[in-house]
mmCIF file of C-alpha atoms and ligand atoms in Angstrom:
data_model
loop_
_atom_site.group_PDB
_atom_site.id
_atom_site.type_symbol
_atom_site.label_atom_id
_atom_site.label_comp_id
_atom_site.label_asym_id
_atom_site.label_seq_id
_atom_site.Cartn_x
_atom_site.Cartn_y
_atom_site.Cartn_z
ATOM 1 C CA MET A 1 91.244 58.574 92.140
ATOM 2 C CA HIS A 2 91.944 61.595 94.291
ATOM 3 C CA LYS A 3 94.514 63.635 92.609
ATOM 4 C CA ARG A 4 96.235 66.066 94.924
ATOM 5 C CA SER A 5 95.729 69.828 93.788
ATOM 6 C CA ASN A 6 98.586 72.194 93.398
ATOM 7 C CA GLU A 7 96.129 74.939 94.594
ATOM 8 C CA PRO A 8 97.861 75.440 98.053
ATOM 9 C CA VAL A 9 100.744 77.172 96.363
ATOM 10 C CA PHE A 10 98.496 79.616 94.542
ATOM 11 C CA TRP A 11 96.089 79.891 97.481
ATOM 12 C CA SER A 12 98.860 80.916 99.892
ATOM 13 C CA LEU A 13 100.050 83.486 97.384
ATOM 14 C CA PHE A 14 96.551 84.601 96.878
ATOM 15 C CA GLY A 15 95.989 84.866 100.712
ATOM 16 C CA ALA A 16 99.317 86.737 101.344
ATOM 17 C CA GLY A 17 98.425 89.068 98.561
ATOM 18 C CA GLY A 18 95.098 89.582 100.007
ATOM 19 C CA VAL A 19 96.484 90.838 103.101
ATOM 20 C CA VAL A 20 98.708 93.163 101.184
ATOM 21 C CA ALA A 21 95.806 94.488 98.936
ATOM 22 C CA ALA A 22 93.345 94.845 101.847
ATOM 23 C CA LEU A 23 95.645 96.281 104.684
ATOM 24 C CA LEU A 24 98.811 97.621 103.183
ATOM 25 C CA MET A 25 97.514 99.063 99.822
ATOM 26 C CA PRO A 26 95.025 101.412 101.315
ATOM 27 C CA ALA A 27 97.503 102.758 103.751
ATOM 28 C CA LEU A 28 100.176 103.148 101.111
ATOM 29 C CA VAL A 29 97.765 104.872 98.702
ATOM 30 C CA PHE A 30 96.772 107.160 101.545
ATOM 31 C CA VAL A 31 100.523 108.030 102.539
ATOM 32 C CA THR A 32 101.720 108.354 98.880
ATOM 33 C CA GLY A 33 98.696 109.572 97.069
ATOM 34 C CA ILE A 34 96.788 111.713 99.550
ATOM 35 C CA ALA A 35 98.751 112.626 102.777
ATOM 36 C CA GLY A 36 102.036 113.236 101.063
ATOM 37 C CA PRO A 37 100.596 115.493 98.329
ATOM 38 C CA LEU A 38 98.476 117.361 100.756
ATOM 39 C CA GLY A 39 101.451 118.091 102.940
ATOM 40 C CA LEU A 40 100.202 116.226 105.952
ATOM 41 C CA LEU A 41 103.139 114.388 106.480
ATOM 42 C CA GLY A 42 105.507 117.353 107.092
ATOM 43 C CA ASP A 43 108.038 118.906 104.926
ATOM 44 C CA GLY A 44 110.248 116.601 102.724
ATOM 45 C CA ALA A 45 108.769 113.408 104.170
ATOM 46 C CA LEU A 46 108.288 112.092 100.693
ATOM 47 C CA SER A 47 111.213 114.017 99.084
ATOM 48 C CA TYR A 48 113.198 112.417 96.351
ATOM 49 C CA GLU A 49 116.059 111.697 98.386
ATOM 50 C CA ARG A 50 114.228 110.079 101.198
ATOM 51 C CA VAL A 51 112.301 107.773 99.064
ATOM 52 C CA LEU A 52 115.313 106.801 97.147
ATOM 53 C CA GLY A 53 117.006 106.199 100.419
ATOM 54 C CA PHE A 54 114.293 103.935 101.409
ATOM 55 C CA VAL A 55 114.035 102.023 98.162
ATOM 56 C CA GLY A 56 117.752 101.682 98.062
ATOM 57 C CA SER A 57 117.950 99.875 101.335
ATOM 58 C CA VAL A 58 117.534 95.973 101.466
ATOM 59 C CA PHE A 59 114.471 96.294 103.624
ATOM 60 C CA GLY A 60 112.977 98.738 101.297
ATOM 61 C CA LYS A 61 113.613 96.767 98.272
ATOM 62 C CA LEU A 62 112.117 93.614 99.868
ATOM 63 C CA PHE A 63 109.169 95.515 100.961
ATOM 64 C CA LEU A 64 108.432 96.844 97.538
ATOM 65 C CA ILE A 65 108.959 93.496 95.817
ATOM 66 C CA LEU A 66 106.549 91.699 98.094
ATOM 67 C CA VAL A 67 103.863 94.369 98.003
ATOM 68 C CA ILE A 68 103.812 94.585 94.265
ATOM 69 C CA SER A 69 104.437 90.856 93.319
ATOM 70 C CA LEU A 70 101.926 89.549 95.927
ATOM 71 C CA THR A 71 99.310 91.891 94.596
ATOM 72 C CA PHE A 72 99.778 90.450 91.101
ATOM 73 C CA TRP A 73 99.326 86.879 92.423
ATOM 74 C CA HIS A 74 96.191 87.850 94.346
ATOM 75 C CA ALA A 75 94.649 89.547 91.460
ATOM 76 C CA CYS A 76 95.514 86.788 88.722
ATOM 77 C CA HIS A 77 94.216 84.187 91.047
ATOM 78 C CA ARG A 78 91.021 85.913 91.692
ATOM 79 C CA ILE A 79 90.345 86.731 88.019
ATOM 80 C CA TYR A 80 91.298 83.223 86.993
ATOM 81 C CA HIS A 81 88.738 81.706 89.356
ATOM 82 C CA SER A 82 86.042 84.474 88.531
ATOM 83 C CA SER A 83 86.459 83.518 84.848
ATOM 84 C CA HIS A 84 85.352 79.973 85.828
ATOM 85 C CA ASP A 85 82.251 81.652 87.516
ATOM 86 C CA LEU A 86 81.447 83.449 84.464
ATOM 87 C CA GLY A 87 81.249 80.211 82.574
ATOM 88 C CA ILE A 88 84.654 79.922 80.831
ATOM 89 C CA ARG A 89 84.927 76.271 81.483
ATOM 90 C CA VAL A 90 87.349 75.157 78.658
ATOM 91 C CA ARG A 91 91.039 75.097 78.389
ATOM 92 C CA ARG A 92 91.385 75.839 82.114
ATOM 93 C CA GLY A 93 95.051 74.751 82.050
ATOM 94 C CA ARG A 94 95.973 77.244 79.416
ATOM 95 C CA LEU A 95 94.048 79.911 81.257
ATOM 96 C CA ALA A 96 95.781 79.184 84.438
ATOM 97 C CA LEU A 97 99.163 79.309 82.589
ATOM 98 C CA LEU A 98 98.111 82.761 81.275
ATOM 99 C CA PHE A 99 97.150 84.330 84.458
ATOM 100 C CA TYR A 100 99.775 82.855 86.658
ATOM 101 C CA GLY A 101 102.262 83.302 83.989
ATOM 102 C CA PHE A 102 101.463 86.960 83.941
ATOM 103 C CA ALA A 103 101.863 87.061 87.763
ATOM 104 C CA ALA A 104 105.231 85.316 87.524
ATOM 105 C CA PHE A 105 106.281 87.800 84.752
ATOM 106 C CA GLY A 106 105.152 90.558 86.978
ATOM 107 C CA THR A 107 107.211 89.288 89.812
ATOM 108 C CA VAL A 108 110.326 88.861 87.821
ATOM 109 C CA LEU A 109 110.031 92.335 86.301
ATOM 110 C CA THR A 110 109.347 93.902 89.672
ATOM 111 C CA VAL A 111 112.418 92.195 91.078
ATOM 112 C CA ILE A 112 114.674 93.521 88.157
ATOM 113 C CA VAL A 113 113.338 97.002 88.382
ATOM 114 C CA VAL A 114 113.566 97.340 92.218
ATOM 115 C CA ALA A 115 116.714 95.609 92.315
ATOM 116 C CA GLY A 116 118.218 98.108 89.948
ATOM 117 C CA ILE A 117 117.198 101.150 91.878
ATOM 118 C CA GLY A 118 119.745 103.023 93.985
ATOM 119 C CA MET B 1 42.823 56.198 109.726
ATOM 120 C CA LEU B 2 45.996 57.779 108.566
ATOM 121 C CA ALA B 3 44.090 60.947 108.200
ATOM 122 C CA ALA B 4 43.821 60.897 112.008
ATOM 123 C CA LEU B 5 47.382 61.107 112.396
ATOM 124 C CA GLY B 6 48.584 63.050 109.584
ATOM 125 C CA PRO B 7 47.959 66.733 108.341
ATOM 126 C CA ASN B 8 45.023 65.606 106.426
ATOM 127 C CA HIS B 9 43.181 65.705 109.699
ATOM 128 C CA ARG B 10 43.777 69.246 109.978
ATOM 129 C CA HIS B 11 42.993 69.980 106.369
ATOM 130 C CA ARG B 12 39.531 68.319 106.781
ATOM 131 C CA GLN B 13 38.962 70.701 109.706
ATOM 132 C CA ASP B 14 40.337 73.496 107.599
ATOM 133 C CA HIS B 15 37.745 72.404 104.960
ATOM 134 C CA THR B 16 34.813 73.085 107.215
ATOM 135 C CA MET B 17 36.020 76.386 108.226
ATOM 136 C CA THR B 18 37.302 77.528 104.732
ATOM 137 C CA GLU B 19 35.526 80.998 105.017
ATOM 138 C CA ARG B 20 37.918 81.797 107.874
ATOM 139 C CA LEU B 21 40.996 80.712 105.915
ATOM 140 C CA LYS B 22 42.857 82.759 103.418
ATOM 141 C CA GLU B 23 43.753 81.322 100.111
ATOM 142 C CA ILE B 24 47.276 81.425 98.470
ATOM 143 C CA ASN B 25 48.246 80.461 94.813
ATOM 144 C CA ILE B 26 50.867 77.681 94.873
ATOM 145 C CA GLU B 27 52.711 77.303 91.543
ATOM 146 C CA VAL B 28 54.180 73.817 91.458
ATOM 147 C CA PHE B 29 56.867 72.510 89.134
ATOM 148 C CA ARG B 30 55.201 69.325 87.494
ATOM 149 C CA TYR B 31 57.044 66.672 85.641
ATOM 150 C CA LEU B 32 55.713 63.164 85.132
ATOM 151 C CA PRO B 33 58.213 61.351 82.951
ATOM 152 C CA GLU B 34 55.768 58.739 81.595
ATOM 153 C CA HIS B 35 53.587 61.548 79.978
ATOM 154 C CA ASP B 36 55.427 64.717 79.877
ATOM 155 C CA ASP B 37 58.285 65.685 77.527
ATOM 156 C CA GLU B 38 59.012 68.780 79.392
ATOM 157 C CA PRO B 39 58.296 70.015 82.868
ATOM 158 C CA HIS B 40 55.747 72.614 83.320
ATOM 159 C CA PHE B 41 54.104 74.602 86.138
ATOM 160 C CA GLU B 42 50.570 74.123 87.363
ATOM 161 C CA THR B 43 48.937 76.546 89.909
ATOM 162 C CA TYR B 44 46.726 75.419 92.789
ATOM 163 C CA LYS B 45 44.562 77.448 95.124
ATOM 164 C CA VAL B 46 45.229 76.379 98.644
ATOM 165 C CA PRO B 47 43.568 77.433 101.936
ATOM 166 C CA PHE B 48 45.931 78.041 104.766
ATOM 167 C CA ALA B 49 46.172 79.147 108.420
ATOM 168 C CA ASP B 50 48.853 80.854 110.290
ATOM 169 C CA ASN B 51 50.596 77.616 110.937
ATOM 170 C CA THR B 52 50.204 76.024 107.558
ATOM 171 C CA SER B 53 53.808 74.994 106.291
ATOM 172 C CA VAL B 54 54.776 74.810 102.590
ATOM 173 C CA LEU B 55 54.744 71.149 102.955
ATOM 174 C CA GLU B 56 51.161 71.039 104.256
ATOM 175 C CA GLY B 57 50.340 73.181 101.413
ATOM 176 C CA LEU B 58 51.736 70.496 98.958
ATOM 177 C CA GLN B 59 50.005 67.846 101.012
ATOM 178 C CA TYR B 60 46.696 69.731 100.660
ATOM 179 C CA ILE B 61 47.151 69.638 96.829
ATOM 180 C CA LYS B 62 47.961 65.945 96.866
ATOM 181 C CA ASP B 63 44.982 65.133 99.186
ATOM 182 C CA HIS B 64 42.454 67.382 97.566
ATOM 183 C CA LEU B 65 43.431 68.651 94.285
ATOM 184 C CA ASP B 66 45.872 66.275 92.425
ATOM 185 C CA GLY B 67 46.855 62.938 93.788
ATOM 186 C CA SER B 68 49.585 62.466 91.166
ATOM 187 C CA LEU B 69 51.894 65.092 92.811
ATOM 188 C CA ALA B 70 55.077 63.472 94.006
ATOM 189 C CA PHE B 71 57.288 65.130 96.687
ATOM 190 C CA ARG B 72 59.504 63.691 99.531
ATOM 191 C CA TRP B 73 58.949 64.390 103.291
ATOM 192 C CA SER B 74 58.913 62.432 106.531
ATOM 193 C CA CYS B 75 59.226 63.946 109.751
ATOM 194 C CA ARG B 76 57.473 67.469 109.487
ATOM 195 C CA MET B 77 59.785 68.850 111.975
ATOM 196 C CA ALA B 78 63.211 69.867 110.530
ATOM 197 C CA ILE B 79 64.983 66.612 111.394
ATOM 198 C CA CYS B 80 64.776 64.080 108.592
ATOM 199 C CA GLY B 81 66.176 66.441 105.975
ATOM 200 C CA SER B 82 63.850 64.933 103.047
ATOM 201 C CA CYS B 83 61.557 67.851 102.281
ATOM 202 C CA GLY B 84 63.933 70.395 100.669
ATOM 203 C CA LYS B 85 62.587 72.257 97.855
ATOM 204 C CA MET B 86 63.219 75.546 96.073
ATOM 205 C CA VAL B 87 60.596 78.047 97.522
ATOM 206 C CA ASN B 88 60.345 81.247 95.535
ATOM 207 C CA GLY B 89 63.841 80.436 94.181
ATOM 208 C CA ALA B 90 65.591 79.910 97.652
ATOM 209 C CA PRO B 91 66.519 76.373 98.928
ATOM 210 C CA GLN B 92 64.171 75.564 101.995
ATOM 211 C CA LEU B 93 62.928 72.880 104.106
ATOM 212 C CA SER B 94 59.277 73.091 103.069
ATOM 213 C CA CYS B 95 58.212 71.697 106.634
ATOM 214 C CA ARG B 96 59.913 74.753 108.216
ATOM 215 C CA THR B 97 58.594 77.387 105.777
ATOM 216 C CA PHE B 98 55.357 78.854 106.231
ATOM 217 C CA LEU B 99 52.653 80.048 103.694
ATOM 218 C CA ARG B 100 51.759 83.072 105.738
ATOM 219 C CA ASP B 101 55.095 84.484 104.942
ATOM 220 C CA TYR B 102 54.440 84.553 101.153
ATOM 221 C CA TYR B 103 50.878 85.779 101.403
ATOM 222 C CA PRO B 104 49.478 87.843 99.528
ATOM 223 C CA GLY B 105 52.070 86.907 96.854
ATOM 224 C CA LYS B 106 52.242 83.454 95.498
ATOM 225 C CA VAL B 107 54.426 80.524 96.242
ATOM 226 C CA ARG B 108 56.525 78.862 93.543
ATOM 227 C CA ILE B 109 57.826 75.486 94.442
ATOM 228 C CA GLU B 110 60.518 73.593 92.444
ATOM 229 C CA PRO B 111 62.737 70.769 93.005
ATOM 230 C CA LEU B 112 66.119 71.411 94.451
ATOM 231 C CA ASP B 113 68.416 73.009 92.076
ATOM 232 C CA HIS B 114 71.510 71.393 90.717
ATOM 233 C CA PHE B 115 70.168 67.886 90.904
ATOM 234 C CA PRO B 116 68.571 65.800 88.072
ATOM 235 C CA VAL B 117 64.788 65.622 88.486
ATOM 236 C CA GLU B 118 63.143 62.208 88.805
ATOM 237 C CA ARG B 119 59.519 63.308 88.894
ATOM 238 C CA ASP B 120 57.821 66.391 89.994
ATOM 239 C CA LEU B 121 59.584 67.754 93.106
ATOM 240 C CA ILE B 122 61.711 64.657 93.605
ATOM 241 C CA VAL B 123 65.428 64.801 92.682
ATOM 242 C CA ASP B 124 68.052 62.001 92.184
ATOM 243 C CA GLN B 125 70.324 62.164 95.306
ATOM 244 C CA SER B 126 72.698 59.544 94.192
ATOM 245 C CA ASP B 127 75.618 61.922 93.557
ATOM 246 C CA PHE B 128 75.413 63.152 97.037
ATOM 247 C CA LEU B 129 75.006 59.738 98.590
ATOM 248 C CA ARG B 130 78.042 58.413 96.691
ATOM 249 C CA LYS B 131 80.211 61.360 97.816
ATOM 250 C CA LEU B 132 78.916 60.968 101.392
ATOM 251 C CA GLU B 133 79.904 57.281 101.403
ATOM 252 C CA GLY B 134 83.306 58.067 100.010
ATOM 253 C CA ILE B 135 84.420 60.129 103.031
ATOM 254 C CA LYS B 136 83.553 57.229 105.494
ATOM 255 C CA PRO B 137 81.344 59.334 107.628
ATOM 256 C CA TYR B 138 81.818 57.244 110.852
ATOM 257 C CA LEU B 139 84.422 57.261 113.645
ATOM 258 C CA HIS B 140 87.431 55.032 113.125
ATOM 259 C CA SER B 141 89.092 54.243 116.372
ATOM 260 C CA VAL B 142 92.774 54.018 116.663
ATOM 261 C CA LYS B 143 92.476 50.581 118.323
ATOM 262 C CA PRO B 144 89.360 48.573 119.061
ATOM 263 C CA ARG B 145 88.016 49.665 122.588
ATOM 264 C CA ALA B 146 86.794 47.012 125.056
ATOM 265 C CA ILE B 147 83.781 47.692 127.156
ATOM 266 C CA ALA B 148 85.956 47.560 130.131
ATOM 267 C CA ASP B 149 87.819 50.694 128.779
ATOM 268 C CA GLY B 150 84.676 52.629 129.544
ATOM 269 C CA PRO B 151 83.414 55.629 127.587
ATOM 270 C CA HIS B 152 85.721 57.677 125.459
ATOM 271 C CA HIS B 153 85.729 61.006 127.159
ATOM 272 C CA GLN B 154 86.172 64.221 125.405
ATOM 273 C CA THR B 155 86.651 67.769 126.965
ATOM 274 C CA PRO B 156 84.042 70.452 126.105
ATOM 275 C CA ALA B 157 86.815 72.080 123.945
ATOM 276 C CA GLU B 158 87.274 68.792 121.925
ATOM 277 C CA LEU B 159 83.511 68.445 121.454
ATOM 278 C CA ALA B 160 83.204 72.149 120.340
ATOM 279 C CA GLU B 161 85.723 71.501 117.671
ATOM 280 C CA TYR B 162 83.065 69.341 115.797
ATOM 281 C CA GLU B 163 79.736 69.680 117.430
ATOM 282 C CA GLN B 164 78.067 72.111 114.998
ATOM 283 C CA PHE B 165 79.190 70.092 112.010
ATOM 284 C CA SER B 166 77.559 67.015 113.505
ATOM 285 C CA GLN B 167 74.063 68.628 113.213
ATOM 286 C CA CYS B 168 73.880 68.291 109.461
ATOM 287 C CA ILE B 169 70.785 66.305 108.276
ATOM 288 C CA ASN B 170 71.855 65.643 104.718
ATOM 289 C CA CYS B 171 69.063 67.914 103.336
ATOM 290 C CA LEU B 172 70.919 69.064 100.378
ATOM 291 C CA LEU B 173 69.977 72.667 100.640
ATOM 292 C CA CYS B 174 73.576 73.738 100.670
ATOM 293 C CA TYR B 175 74.094 71.765 97.297
ATOM 294 C CA ALA B 176 71.113 73.682 95.795
ATOM 295 C CA ALA B 177 72.765 76.917 97.113
ATOM 296 C CA CYS B 178 76.322 76.198 95.884
ATOM 297 C CA PRO B 179 77.084 77.905 92.584
ATOM 298 C CA GLN B 180 80.140 75.808 92.235
ATOM 299 C CA TYR B 181 78.315 72.583 92.634
ATOM 300 C CA GLY B 182 75.854 73.895 90.083
ATOM 301 C CA LEU B 183 78.724 74.653 87.474
ATOM 302 C CA ASP B 184 80.426 71.469 88.107
ATOM 303 C CA ASN B 185 79.028 68.743 90.068
ATOM 304 C CA GLU B 186 82.400 66.734 90.438
ATOM 305 C CA PHE B 187 83.017 69.254 93.386
ATOM 306 C CA THR B 188 82.462 67.328 96.681
ATOM 307 C CA GLY B 189 80.119 70.128 97.885
ATOM 308 C CA PRO B 190 79.569 71.818 101.126
ATOM 309 C CA GLY B 191 77.504 69.284 103.123
ATOM 310 C CA VAL B 192 79.869 66.284 102.570
ATOM 311 C CA LEU B 193 82.856 68.472 103.304
ATOM 312 C CA ALA B 194 81.172 69.759 106.477
ATOM 313 C CA LEU B 195 80.545 65.942 107.486
ATOM 314 C CA LEU B 196 84.042 65.305 106.442
ATOM 315 C CA HIS B 197 85.412 67.886 108.952
ATOM 316 C CA ARG B 198 83.024 66.656 111.648
ATOM 317 C CA TYR B 199 84.921 63.387 111.750
ATOM 318 C CA ASN B 200 88.565 64.787 111.032
ATOM 319 C CA ALA B 201 87.902 67.283 113.923
ATOM 320 C CA ASP B 202 86.900 64.516 116.454
ATOM 321 C CA SER B 203 89.708 63.795 118.820
ATOM 322 C CA ARG B 204 88.363 60.155 118.973
ATOM 323 C CA ASP B 205 88.797 59.556 115.209
ATOM 324 C CA ALA B 206 91.759 58.079 113.410
ATOM 325 C CA ALA B 207 91.094 58.241 109.649
ATOM 326 C CA LYS B 208 91.982 61.814 109.039
ATOM 327 C CA ALA B 209 94.981 60.892 106.753
ATOM 328 C CA GLU B 210 92.607 58.856 104.470
ATOM 329 C CA ARG B 211 89.971 61.663 104.325
ATOM 330 C CA MET B 212 92.683 64.340 103.637
ATOM 331 C CA GLN B 213 92.939 62.641 100.124
ATOM 332 C CA VAL B 214 89.339 63.914 99.345
ATOM 333 C CA VAL B 215 90.098 67.284 100.853
ATOM 334 C CA ASN B 216 93.353 67.755 98.894
ATOM 335 C CA ALA B 217 91.847 67.153 95.509
ATOM 336 C CA GLU B 218 90.811 69.852 93.033
ATOM 337 C CA GLN B 219 87.328 68.432 93.744
ATOM 338 C CA GLY B 220 87.778 68.733 97.331
ATOM 339 C CA VAL B 221 88.075 72.003 99.272
ATOM 340 C CA TRP B 222 89.744 73.600 96.258
ATOM 341 C CA GLY B 223 86.532 73.594 94.138
ATOM 342 C CA CYS B 224 85.262 76.305 96.679
ATOM 343 C CA THR B 225 85.478 79.910 96.000
ATOM 344 C CA LEU B 226 83.935 81.051 99.469
ATOM 345 C CA VAL B 227 80.562 82.173 98.216
ATOM 346 C CA GLY B 228 79.242 81.454 101.524
ATOM 347 C CA TYR B 229 75.467 80.927 100.580
ATOM 348 C CA CYS B 230 75.747 77.122 101.865
ATOM 349 C CA SER B 231 76.022 78.461 105.387
ATOM 350 C CA GLU B 232 73.216 80.923 104.996
ATOM 351 C CA VAL B 233 70.794 78.387 103.837
ATOM 352 C CA CYS B 234 71.611 75.644 106.209
ATOM 353 C CA PRO B 235 68.481 75.064 108.424
ATOM 354 C CA LYS B 236 70.677 73.398 111.141
ATOM 355 C CA GLY B 237 73.160 76.102 111.775
ATOM 356 C CA VAL B 238 75.994 74.257 110.293
ATOM 357 C CA ASP B 239 78.582 76.385 108.589
ATOM 358 C CA PRO B 240 79.918 74.397 105.654
ATOM 359 C CA ALA B 241 81.964 77.349 104.524
ATOM 360 C CA LEU B 242 83.853 77.450 107.683
ATOM 361 C CA ALA B 243 84.592 73.683 107.533
ATOM 362 C CA VAL B 244 85.808 74.249 103.977
ATOM 363 C CA ASN B 245 88.024 77.092 104.816
ATOM 364 C CA ARG B 246 89.449 75.295 107.846
ATOM 365 C CA ASN B 247 90.358 72.522 105.548
ATOM 366 C CA LYS B 248 91.939 74.664 103.058
ATOM 367 C CA ILE B 249 94.399 75.579 105.829
ATOM 368 C CA CYS B 250 94.846 71.862 106.624
ATOM 369 C CA SER B 251 95.242 70.950 102.995
ATOM 370 C CA THR B 252 97.908 73.734 102.568
ATOM 371 C CA LYS B 253 99.850 72.607 105.672
ATOM 372 C CA ASP B 254 99.449 68.960 104.461
ATOM 373 C CA TYR B 255 100.819 69.994 100.886
ATOM 374 C CA PHE B 256 104.036 71.814 102.239
ATOM 375 C CA LEU B 257 104.643 69.776 105.393
ATOM 376 C CA ARG B 258 104.586 66.434 103.389
ATOM 377 C CA PHE B 259 108.052 67.415 102.264
ATOM 378 C CA LEU B 260 109.200 67.297 105.812
ATOM 379 C CA THR B 261 107.612 64.322 107.195
ATOM 380 C CA PRO B 262 108.392 60.759 105.938
ATOM 381 C CA ARG B 263 104.923 59.379 105.765
ATOM 382 C CA GLY B 264 103.839 62.247 103.635
ATOM 383 C CA THR B 265 99.953 62.348 104.451
ATOM 384 C CA ARG B 266 99.983 63.421 108.053
ATOM 385 C CA VAL B 267 98.946 66.952 109.011
HETATM 386 S S1 SF4 C 301 75.273 71.260 105.956
HETATM 387 FE FE1 SF4 C 301 73.266 72.070 106.517
HETATM 388 S S2 SF4 C 301 72.276 72.661 104.386
HETATM 389 FE FE2 SF4 C 301 74.161 71.183 104.007
HETATM 390 S S3 SF4 C 301 73.148 69.082 104.008
HETATM 391 FE FE3 SF4 C 301 73.818 69.516 106.088
HETATM 392 S S4 SF4 C 301 72.141 70.302 107.189
HETATM 393 FE FE4 SF4 C 301 71.556 70.387 104.924
HETATM 394 S S1 FES C 302 59.839 66.806 106.528
HETATM 395 FE FE1 FES C 302 61.647 66.109 107.689
HETATM 396 S S2 FES C 302 62.911 67.817 107.487
HETATM 397 FE FE2 FES C 302 60.988 68.583 106.493
#
């Protein structure tokens, strides 16, 4: 009668993605988008070589993959649930496949691209 | 006779000093299934004093203006949970809401949202009651205790785990507030999940594994998207949204840890 939901899997990814989107993303946007270009970080802080060195390291790759892919899962989960709130009640299964499929695709793509750097 | 005990008494007094009372328009949702095809609204002029509740306003209408008006109430003191209505669009206990706060505007009273209407302001609560029964809302002891065992002591910390959730009076305001329940009433809903947590979080209880089946379902905690309006409208300071969120964590642990524990359902 009570069928166990698989939601914990998606909710965990959503939660982790939420932390990334709320805490890490603003900091990253500030560092790479504002402080860097304004020269607040000192000379060469975001130089091509330094950034390449970071992304080329195992830690850097892991960091980028997590930040980008978890944000995909977070956003897709949120939009999927908002679609229900907006009254889209039919074909929930297919819609879930679409959204989570997109997040999975984004994850795979991120891994391929990031792994290939450096 | 009754009049001497009930609010009628005061209304009778009110009547004699009407000139000192202000009047407010109360617009009431009316539906008498035996002669109405459709619900409609009727407006009544009701005298009120500073301490006249919305419920007393309805009682004035019933006693003096239209005896056919039907609505539920009992305690008149925010304890029984039976007088919930939509008051100007918000779920409220009508005995705890005062006409003075709406004056000089009007008050519009409707049955609680998201439930089928039986007549006038009376809704059919069976869905809620069925769900409430389904969570076995009582303590299941591990083994029967003899009188000689004495009371089952709890520390203040153990009490604090569930105390606020035990304040629920089954008033259904949180159900009327919950947009997810409104969209799909398969969702177990805030009040029942808060009560479920009340027992699961009680150190004396032993039926957690069984109730977790309700928690873990799509219609359990996973039907909630953390809107939080339930906790705002609760007249007893229960925080159903907190209960649901704690149980999302319980359910997630239960989901992954079942692969590690042989019995599967324990948290
Ligand atoms: S949780 Fe609060 S609002 Fe909901 S039924 Fe219980 S007392 Fe009423
Ligand atoms: S009449 Fe009992 S709660 Fe309002």
